[in-house]
Amino acid sequence: MFIIHVKVNIGEISEKYHPEHTKFLNKQFEDNIFLMFGRSVTREASGTIIAHSESKEKLMEIFKQDPYFKYGCATLEIEEFTPARIAENISDFK
């Protein structure tokens, strides 16, 4: 599994591509690649994604489809981790 921290450069370009970026996020969620995502409360203009992928390289290929990365208005940091436990009621915390 991976934790992805996304930093968006707010401006005309990111505003222009926001609807396509949202479609990208939802598509990855529907395909069970992104398991959870949302805006960061503590980091301005940022978001966090929990994802499942075969590898970091495969995940980077997926992000090439995101208009925010195609047009250079976002950067990301990917951290791989192995969960030891997952709460059964995790969906209660949204």
PDB file of C-alpha atoms in Angstrom:
ATOM      1  CA  MET A   1       0.000   0.000   0.000  1.00  0.00           C
ATOM      2  CA  PHE A   2       1.021   3.586  -0.493  1.00  0.00           C
ATOM      3  CA  ILE A   3       0.397   6.960   1.091  1.00  0.00           C
ATOM      4  CA  ILE A   4       0.601   9.746  -1.484  1.00  0.00           C
ATOM      5  CA  HIS A   5       0.925  13.381  -0.432  1.00  0.00           C
ATOM      6  CA  VAL A   6      -0.096  15.757  -3.213  1.00  0.00           C
ATOM      7  CA  LYS A   7       0.817  19.462  -3.254  1.00  0.00           C
ATOM      8  CA  VAL A   8      -1.137  21.624  -5.705  1.00  0.00           C
ATOM      9  CA  ASN A   9       0.134  24.922  -7.081  1.00  0.00           C
ATOM     10  CA  ILE A  10      -3.073  26.950  -6.933  1.00  0.00           C
ATOM     11  CA  GLY A  11      -3.626  29.120  -9.998  1.00  0.00           C
ATOM     12  CA  GLU A  12      -5.352  29.374 -13.340  1.00  0.00           C
ATOM     13  CA  ILE A  13      -3.978  26.065 -14.596  1.00  0.00           C
ATOM     14  CA  SER A  14      -5.088  24.046 -11.563  1.00  0.00           C
ATOM     15  CA  GLU A  15      -8.516  25.707 -11.605  1.00  0.00           C
ATOM     16  CA  LYS A  16      -8.880  24.965 -15.327  1.00  0.00           C
ATOM     17  CA  TYR A  17      -8.090  21.255 -14.846  1.00  0.00           C
ATOM     18  CA  HIS A  18      -9.842  20.713 -11.510  1.00  0.00           C
ATOM     19  CA  PRO A  19     -12.921  18.964 -13.039  1.00  0.00           C
ATOM     20  CA  GLU A  20     -10.662  16.556 -14.994  1.00  0.00           C
ATOM     21  CA  HIS A  21      -8.524  15.977 -11.898  1.00  0.00           C
ATOM     22  CA  THR A  22     -11.666  15.079  -9.927  1.00  0.00           C
ATOM     23  CA  LYS A  23     -12.693  12.622 -12.669  1.00  0.00           C
ATOM     24  CA  PHE A  24      -9.222  11.068 -12.500  1.00  0.00           C
ATOM     25  CA  LEU A  25      -9.471  10.614  -8.715  1.00  0.00           C
ATOM     26  CA  ASN A  26     -12.937   9.083  -8.944  1.00  0.00           C
ATOM     27  CA  LYS A  27     -11.891   6.717 -11.760  1.00  0.00           C
ATOM     28  CA  GLN A  28      -8.957   5.411  -9.704  1.00  0.00           C
ATOM     29  CA  PHE A  29     -11.296   4.976  -6.738  1.00  0.00           C
ATOM     30  CA  GLU A  30     -13.814   3.039  -8.855  1.00  0.00           C
ATOM     31  CA  ASP A  31     -10.948   0.856 -10.147  1.00  0.00           C
ATOM     32  CA  ASN A  32      -9.903   0.095  -6.517  1.00  0.00           C
ATOM     33  CA  ILE A  33      -6.488   1.715  -6.962  1.00  0.00           C
ATOM     34  CA  PHE A  34      -7.250   4.652  -4.665  1.00  0.00           C
ATOM     35  CA  LEU A  35      -8.803   3.317  -1.477  1.00  0.00           C
ATOM     36  CA  MET A  36      -9.227   6.674   0.242  1.00  0.00           C
ATOM     37  CA  PHE A  37      -8.495  10.295  -0.678  1.00  0.00           C
ATOM     38  CA  GLY A  38      -9.244  13.801   0.521  1.00  0.00           C
ATOM     39  CA  ARG A  39      -8.002  17.297   1.201  1.00  0.00           C
ATOM     40  CA  SER A  40      -5.381  17.857   3.855  1.00  0.00           C
ATOM     41  CA  VAL A  41      -6.477  19.780   6.928  1.00  0.00           C
ATOM     42  CA  THR A  42      -2.936  20.607   8.052  1.00  0.00           C
ATOM     43  CA  ARG A  43      -1.201  21.219   4.703  1.00  0.00           C
ATOM     44  CA  GLU A  44      -2.479  24.111   2.590  1.00  0.00           C
ATOM     45  CA  ALA A  45      -3.406  23.258  -1.033  1.00  0.00           C
ATOM     46  CA  SER A  46      -2.630  19.591  -0.425  1.00  0.00           C
ATOM     47  CA  GLY A  47      -4.312  16.221  -0.375  1.00  0.00           C
ATOM     48  CA  THR A  48      -3.599  12.690   0.733  1.00  0.00           C
ATOM     49  CA  ILE A  49      -4.356   9.434  -1.063  1.00  0.00           C
ATOM     50  CA  ILE A  50      -4.201   5.879   0.273  1.00  0.00           C
ATOM     51  CA  ALA A  51      -3.604   3.581  -2.683  1.00  0.00           C
ATOM     52  CA  HIS A  52      -3.029  -0.036  -3.570  1.00  0.00           C
ATOM     53  CA  SER A  53      -0.709  -0.844  -6.463  1.00  0.00           C
ATOM     54  CA  GLU A  54       1.736  -3.539  -7.553  1.00  0.00           C
ATOM     55  CA  SER A  55       4.617  -1.066  -7.326  1.00  0.00           C
ATOM     56  CA  LYS A  56       5.595   2.563  -6.993  1.00  0.00           C
ATOM     57  CA  GLU A  57       6.498   2.553 -10.698  1.00  0.00           C
ATOM     58  CA  LYS A  58       3.014   1.341 -11.663  1.00  0.00           C
ATOM     59  CA  LEU A  59       1.504   4.060  -9.473  1.00  0.00           C
ATOM     60  CA  MET A  60       3.658   6.688 -11.205  1.00  0.00           C
ATOM     61  CA  GLU A  61       2.314   5.477 -14.570  1.00  0.00           C
ATOM     62  CA  ILE A  62      -1.226   5.946 -13.258  1.00  0.00           C
ATOM     63  CA  PHE A  63      -0.450   9.498 -12.126  1.00  0.00           C
ATOM     64  CA  LYS A  64       0.716  10.389 -15.647  1.00  0.00           C
ATOM     65  CA  GLN A  65      -3.006  10.329 -16.526  1.00  0.00           C
ATOM     66  CA  ASP A  66      -3.817  13.048 -13.961  1.00  0.00           C
ATOM     67  CA  PRO A  67      -4.104  16.467 -15.643  1.00  0.00           C
ATOM     68  CA  TYR A  68      -2.582  18.120 -12.576  1.00  0.00           C
ATOM     69  CA  PHE A  69       0.649  16.224 -13.265  1.00  0.00           C
ATOM     70  CA  LYS A  70       0.409  16.430 -17.058  1.00  0.00           C
ATOM     71  CA  TYR A  71       0.326  20.227 -16.868  1.00  0.00           C
ATOM     72  CA  GLY A  72       2.763  20.663 -13.977  1.00  0.00           C
ATOM     73  CA  CYS A  73       0.442  22.136 -11.377  1.00  0.00           C
ATOM     74  CA  ALA A  74       1.027  19.471  -8.708  1.00  0.00           C
ATOM     75  CA  THR A  75       3.809  17.442  -7.159  1.00  0.00           C
ATOM     76  CA  LEU A  76       3.619  14.265  -5.131  1.00  0.00           C
ATOM     77  CA  GLU A  77       5.496  12.293  -2.537  1.00  0.00           C
ATOM     78  CA  ILE A  78       4.881   8.546  -2.404  1.00  0.00           C
ATOM     79  CA  GLU A  79       5.532   6.513   0.714  1.00  0.00           C
ATOM     80  CA  GLU A  80       5.157   2.723   0.712  1.00  0.00           C
ATOM     81  CA  PHE A  81       3.894   1.021   3.845  1.00  0.00           C
ATOM     82  CA  THR A  82       2.524  -2.294   5.060  1.00  0.00           C
ATOM     83  CA  PRO A  83      -0.484  -1.968   7.361  1.00  0.00           C
ATOM     84  CA  ALA A  84      -0.329  -4.153  10.457  1.00  0.00           C
ATOM     85  CA  ARG A  85      -4.036  -3.714  11.255  1.00  0.00           C
ATOM     86  CA  ILE A  86      -7.032  -2.031   9.654  1.00  0.00           C
ATOM     87  CA  ALA A  87     -10.087  -1.045  11.691  1.00  0.00           C
ATOM     88  CA  GLU A  88     -13.255  -2.819  10.561  1.00  0.00           C
ATOM     89  CA  ASN A  89     -15.207   0.388  11.102  1.00  0.00           C
ATOM     90  CA  ILE A  90     -12.829   2.624   9.141  1.00  0.00           C
ATOM     91  CA  SER A  91     -15.703   3.955   7.014  1.00  0.00           C
ATOM     92  CA  ASP A  92     -17.234   5.460  10.185  1.00  0.00           C
ATOM     93  CA  PHE A  93     -14.499   8.106  10.222  1.00  0.00           C
ATOM     94  CA  LYS A  94     -15.283   9.987   7.021  1.00  0.00           C
TER      95      LYS A  94
END
